[in-house]
Short mmCIF file of C-alpha atoms in Angstrom, two decimals:
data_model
loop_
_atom_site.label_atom_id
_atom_site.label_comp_id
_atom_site.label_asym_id
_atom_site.label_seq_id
_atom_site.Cartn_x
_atom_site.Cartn_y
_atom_site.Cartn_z
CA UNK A 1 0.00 0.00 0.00
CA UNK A 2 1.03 3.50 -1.19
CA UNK A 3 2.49 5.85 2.29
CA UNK A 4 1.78 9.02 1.18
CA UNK A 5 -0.62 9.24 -1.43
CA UNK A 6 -1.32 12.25 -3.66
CA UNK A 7 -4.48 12.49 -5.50
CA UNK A 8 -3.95 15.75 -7.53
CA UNK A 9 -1.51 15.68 -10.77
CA UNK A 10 -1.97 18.55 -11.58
CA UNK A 11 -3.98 21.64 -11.29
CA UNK A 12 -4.83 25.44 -12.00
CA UNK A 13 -4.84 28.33 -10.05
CA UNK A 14 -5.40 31.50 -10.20
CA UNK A 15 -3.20 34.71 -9.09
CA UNK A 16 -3.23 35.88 -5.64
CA UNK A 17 -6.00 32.42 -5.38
CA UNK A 18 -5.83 30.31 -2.57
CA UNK A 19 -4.88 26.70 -3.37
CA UNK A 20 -5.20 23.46 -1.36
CA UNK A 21 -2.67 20.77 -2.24
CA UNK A 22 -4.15 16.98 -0.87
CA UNK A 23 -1.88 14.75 0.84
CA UNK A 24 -2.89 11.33 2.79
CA UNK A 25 -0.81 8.80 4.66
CA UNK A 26 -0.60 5.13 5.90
CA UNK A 27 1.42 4.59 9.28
CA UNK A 28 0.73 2.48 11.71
CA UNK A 29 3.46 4.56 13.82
CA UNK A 30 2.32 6.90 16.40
CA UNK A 31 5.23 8.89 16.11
CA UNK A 32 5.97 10.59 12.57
CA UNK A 33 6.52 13.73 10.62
CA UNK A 34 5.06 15.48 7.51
CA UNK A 35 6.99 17.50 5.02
CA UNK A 36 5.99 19.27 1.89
CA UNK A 37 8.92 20.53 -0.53
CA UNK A 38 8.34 22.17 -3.63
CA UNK A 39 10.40 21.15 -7.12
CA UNK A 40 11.23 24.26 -9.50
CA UNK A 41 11.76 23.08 -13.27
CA UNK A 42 14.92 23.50 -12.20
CA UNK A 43 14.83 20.35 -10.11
CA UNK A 44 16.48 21.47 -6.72
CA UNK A 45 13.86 20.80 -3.79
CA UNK A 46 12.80 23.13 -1.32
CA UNK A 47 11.53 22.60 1.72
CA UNK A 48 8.23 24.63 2.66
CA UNK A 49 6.80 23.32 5.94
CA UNK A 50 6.85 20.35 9.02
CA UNK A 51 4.11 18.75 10.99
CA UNK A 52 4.82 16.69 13.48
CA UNK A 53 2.26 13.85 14.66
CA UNK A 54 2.55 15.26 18.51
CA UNK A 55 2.31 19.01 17.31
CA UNK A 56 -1.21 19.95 18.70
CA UNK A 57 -1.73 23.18 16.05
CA UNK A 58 -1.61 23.39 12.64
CA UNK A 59 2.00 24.08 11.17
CA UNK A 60 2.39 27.82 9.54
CA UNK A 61 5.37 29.09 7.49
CA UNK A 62 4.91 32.21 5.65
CA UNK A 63 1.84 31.81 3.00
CA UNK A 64 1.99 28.26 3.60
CA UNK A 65 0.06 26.29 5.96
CA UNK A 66 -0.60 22.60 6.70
CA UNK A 67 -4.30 21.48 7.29
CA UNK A 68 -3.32 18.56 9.91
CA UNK A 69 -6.35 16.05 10.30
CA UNK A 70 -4.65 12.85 12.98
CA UNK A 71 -8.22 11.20 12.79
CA UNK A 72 -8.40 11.28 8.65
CA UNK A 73 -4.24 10.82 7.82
CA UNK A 74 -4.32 14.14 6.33
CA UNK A 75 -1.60 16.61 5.75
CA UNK A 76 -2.94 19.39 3.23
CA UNK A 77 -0.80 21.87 2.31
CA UNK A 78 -2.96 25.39 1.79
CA UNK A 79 -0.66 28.00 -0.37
CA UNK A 80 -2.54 31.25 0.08
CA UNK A 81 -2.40 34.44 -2.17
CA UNK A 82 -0.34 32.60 -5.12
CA UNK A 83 2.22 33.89 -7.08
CA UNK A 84 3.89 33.27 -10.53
CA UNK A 85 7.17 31.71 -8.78
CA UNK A 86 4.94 29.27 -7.10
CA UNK A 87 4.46 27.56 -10.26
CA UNK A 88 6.02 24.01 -9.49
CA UNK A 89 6.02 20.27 -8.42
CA UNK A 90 4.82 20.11 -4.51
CA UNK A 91 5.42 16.73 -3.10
CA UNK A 92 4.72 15.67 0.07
CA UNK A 93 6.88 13.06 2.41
CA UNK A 94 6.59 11.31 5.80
CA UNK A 95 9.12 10.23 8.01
CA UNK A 96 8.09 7.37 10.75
CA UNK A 97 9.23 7.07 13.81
CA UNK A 98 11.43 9.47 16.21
CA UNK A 99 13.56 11.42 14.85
CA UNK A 100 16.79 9.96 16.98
CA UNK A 101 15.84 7.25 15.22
CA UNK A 102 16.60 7.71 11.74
CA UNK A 103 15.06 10.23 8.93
CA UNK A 104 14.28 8.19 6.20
CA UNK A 105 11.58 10.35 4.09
CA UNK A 106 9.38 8.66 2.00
CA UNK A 107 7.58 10.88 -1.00
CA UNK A 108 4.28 10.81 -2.57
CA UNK A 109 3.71 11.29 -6.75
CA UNK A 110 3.75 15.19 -6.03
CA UNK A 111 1.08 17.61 -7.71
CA UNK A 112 2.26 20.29 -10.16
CA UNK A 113 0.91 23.19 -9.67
CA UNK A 114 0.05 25.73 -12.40
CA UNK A 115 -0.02 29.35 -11.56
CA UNK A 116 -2.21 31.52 -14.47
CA UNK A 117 -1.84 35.43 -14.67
CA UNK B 1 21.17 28.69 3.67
CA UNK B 2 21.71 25.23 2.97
CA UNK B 3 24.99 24.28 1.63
CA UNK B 4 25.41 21.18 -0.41
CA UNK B 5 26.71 20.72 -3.70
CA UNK B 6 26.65 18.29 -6.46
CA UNK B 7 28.56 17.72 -9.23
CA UNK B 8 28.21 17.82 -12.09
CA UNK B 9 24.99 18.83 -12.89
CA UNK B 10 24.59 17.58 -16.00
CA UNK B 11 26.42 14.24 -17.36
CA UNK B 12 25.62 12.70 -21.05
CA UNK B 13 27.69 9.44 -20.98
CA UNK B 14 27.98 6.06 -23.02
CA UNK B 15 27.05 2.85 -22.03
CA UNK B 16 29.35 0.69 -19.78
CA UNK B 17 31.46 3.83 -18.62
CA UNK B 18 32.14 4.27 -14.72
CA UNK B 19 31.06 7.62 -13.27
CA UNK B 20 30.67 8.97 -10.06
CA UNK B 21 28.52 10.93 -8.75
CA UNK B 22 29.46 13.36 -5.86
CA UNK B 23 27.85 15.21 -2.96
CA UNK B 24 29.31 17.37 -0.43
CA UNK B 25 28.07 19.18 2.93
CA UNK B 26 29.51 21.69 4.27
CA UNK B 27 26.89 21.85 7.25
CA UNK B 28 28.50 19.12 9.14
CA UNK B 29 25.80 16.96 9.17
CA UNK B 30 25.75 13.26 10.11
CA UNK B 31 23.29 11.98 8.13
CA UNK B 32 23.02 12.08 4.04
CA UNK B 33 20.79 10.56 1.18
CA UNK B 34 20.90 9.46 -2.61
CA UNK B 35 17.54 9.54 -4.50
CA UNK B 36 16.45 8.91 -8.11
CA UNK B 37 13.83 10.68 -9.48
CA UNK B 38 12.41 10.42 -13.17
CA UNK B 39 11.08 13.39 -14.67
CA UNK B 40 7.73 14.70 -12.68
CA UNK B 41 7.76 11.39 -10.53
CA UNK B 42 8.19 10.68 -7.01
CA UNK B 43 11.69 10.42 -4.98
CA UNK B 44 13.07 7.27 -4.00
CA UNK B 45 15.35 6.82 -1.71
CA UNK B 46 18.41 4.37 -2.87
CA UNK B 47 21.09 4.87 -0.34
CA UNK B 48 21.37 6.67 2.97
CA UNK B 49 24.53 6.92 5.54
CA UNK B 50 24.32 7.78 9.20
CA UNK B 51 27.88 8.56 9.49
CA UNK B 52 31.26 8.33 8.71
CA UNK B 53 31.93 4.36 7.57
CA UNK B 54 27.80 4.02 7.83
CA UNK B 55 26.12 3.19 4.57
CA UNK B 56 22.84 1.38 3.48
CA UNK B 57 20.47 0.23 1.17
CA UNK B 58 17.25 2.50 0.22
CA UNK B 59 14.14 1.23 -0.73
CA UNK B 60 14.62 1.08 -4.30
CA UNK B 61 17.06 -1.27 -5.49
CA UNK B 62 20.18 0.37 -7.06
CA UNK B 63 23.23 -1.16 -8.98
CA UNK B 64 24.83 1.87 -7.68
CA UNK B 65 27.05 1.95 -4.64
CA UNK B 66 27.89 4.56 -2.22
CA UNK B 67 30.74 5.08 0.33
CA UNK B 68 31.00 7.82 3.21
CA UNK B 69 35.03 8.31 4.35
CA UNK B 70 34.42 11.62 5.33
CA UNK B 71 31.72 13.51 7.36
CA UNK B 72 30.95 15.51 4.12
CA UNK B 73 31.47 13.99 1.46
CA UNK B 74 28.83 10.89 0.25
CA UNK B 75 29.84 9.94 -3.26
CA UNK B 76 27.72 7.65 -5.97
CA UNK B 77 29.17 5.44 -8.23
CA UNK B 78 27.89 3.40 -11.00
CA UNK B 79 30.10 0.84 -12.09
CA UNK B 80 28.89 -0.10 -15.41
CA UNK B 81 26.41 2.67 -16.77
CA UNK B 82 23.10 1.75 -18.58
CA UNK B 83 20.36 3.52 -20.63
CA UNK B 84 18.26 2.19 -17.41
CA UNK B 85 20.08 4.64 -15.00
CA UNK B 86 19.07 7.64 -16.95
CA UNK B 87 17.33 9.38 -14.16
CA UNK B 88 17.79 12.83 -11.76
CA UNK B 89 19.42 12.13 -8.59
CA UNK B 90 19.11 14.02 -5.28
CA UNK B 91 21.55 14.31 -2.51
CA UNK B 92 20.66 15.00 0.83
CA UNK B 93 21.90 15.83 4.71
CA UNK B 94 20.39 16.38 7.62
CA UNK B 95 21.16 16.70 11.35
CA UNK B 96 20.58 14.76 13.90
CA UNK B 97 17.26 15.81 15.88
CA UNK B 98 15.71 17.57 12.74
CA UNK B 99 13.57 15.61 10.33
CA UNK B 100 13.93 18.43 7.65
CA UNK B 101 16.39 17.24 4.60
CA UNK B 102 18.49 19.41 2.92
CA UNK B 103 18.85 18.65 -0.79
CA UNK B 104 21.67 19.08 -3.19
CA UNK B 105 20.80 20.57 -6.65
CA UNK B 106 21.07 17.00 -8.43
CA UNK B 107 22.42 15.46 -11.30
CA UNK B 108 20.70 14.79 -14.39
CA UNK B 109 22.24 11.20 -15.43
CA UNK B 110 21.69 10.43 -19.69
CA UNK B 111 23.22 7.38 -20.60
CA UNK B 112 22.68 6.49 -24.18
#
């Protein structure tokens, strides 16, 4: 079965639009953390923002913030008032287990995201 | 500012040749990754090192192999190139007690 899971391959958005970015995981690990990076055409990767499975509010960084949901395995990632440069691959990645412990990452499919004048 | 570096960038390169791949940190980080990406598709992670003399197996099998004699320094190397290990690959450190990775620009591997 597929970790992180991203349903989205692609979308639209607007200018200075809001845009939700879906991301769902399988752990069976009560102790994990959520990452989104973003992937210019250029290729580097960029982290954005962290959520931690103990972290009782929502993760903000910036115009980026991460809708947690424990109960559903959710880990949007909300990218408000959208610019040009945020045109891009977002992928989103889960590491299981403490952090002493190791950070392995594991990625979803990523969503590229279109941004239209 | 992250600082990790990859070169080269770019490699076009014949079948059967030897290359390597290399990575360095200047962070001082214990930990550092390899991944191969193809174009728009997920990461996956091939080798990983905790530490000087510390190196394992990702989750996606790789012919490649990987050695770590230094603290920042976390080299790849393909023995015997094929059109199969055309691909992107990502380098990656991080510290100990952080989960965030930093990544490398990567190398875009063409082997015809």
């Amino acid at each position: 079965a597929q970790k992180i899971t991203q349903t989205q391959p692609g979308m639209f958005v607007q200018e200075k639009e809001a845009v939700t970015l879906d991301c769902t995981y399988d752990t069976s690990d009560p102790s994990y953390g959520l990452f989104w990076y973003k992937q210019p055409s250029s290729g580097e990767m960029i982290f954005l923002i962290y959520q931690g499975s103990y972290d009782q509010q929502n993760a903000t960084e910036g115009r980026y913030s991460l809708n947690f949901q424990k109960a559903r395995k959710s880990a949007n990632l909300v990218i408000s008032a959208s610019q040009l440069g945020d045109s891009a691959m977002y992928f989103c990645a889960m590491r299981e287990g403490w952090e002493a412990a190791g950070n392995k990452l594991t990625f979803g499919g990523g969503t590229r995201v279109l941004v239209k004048p | 500012e992250a600082d990790i570096y990859q070169t080269p960038r770019y490699l076009v390169i014949g079948t059967g040749k030897k290359i390597t791949l290399e990575c360095s940190q200047t962070m001082g980080h214990d930990k550092m990754y390899w991944y191969q990406q193809d174009p728009g598709m997920e990461l996956h992670l091939i080798h990983y090192s905790y530490g000087v003399n510390s190196t394992e197996k990702g989750d996606l099998s790789s012919e490649s192999t990987v050695s770590r004699i230094r603290t920042e320094h976390f080299p790849l190397t393909l023995e015997s190139a094929r059109p199969s290990h055309t691909s992107q690959y990502l380098c990656a450190s991080s510290p100990w007690g952080e989960g965030e990775q930093y990544f490398g620009p990567g190398t875009r591997l063409t082997v015809t």
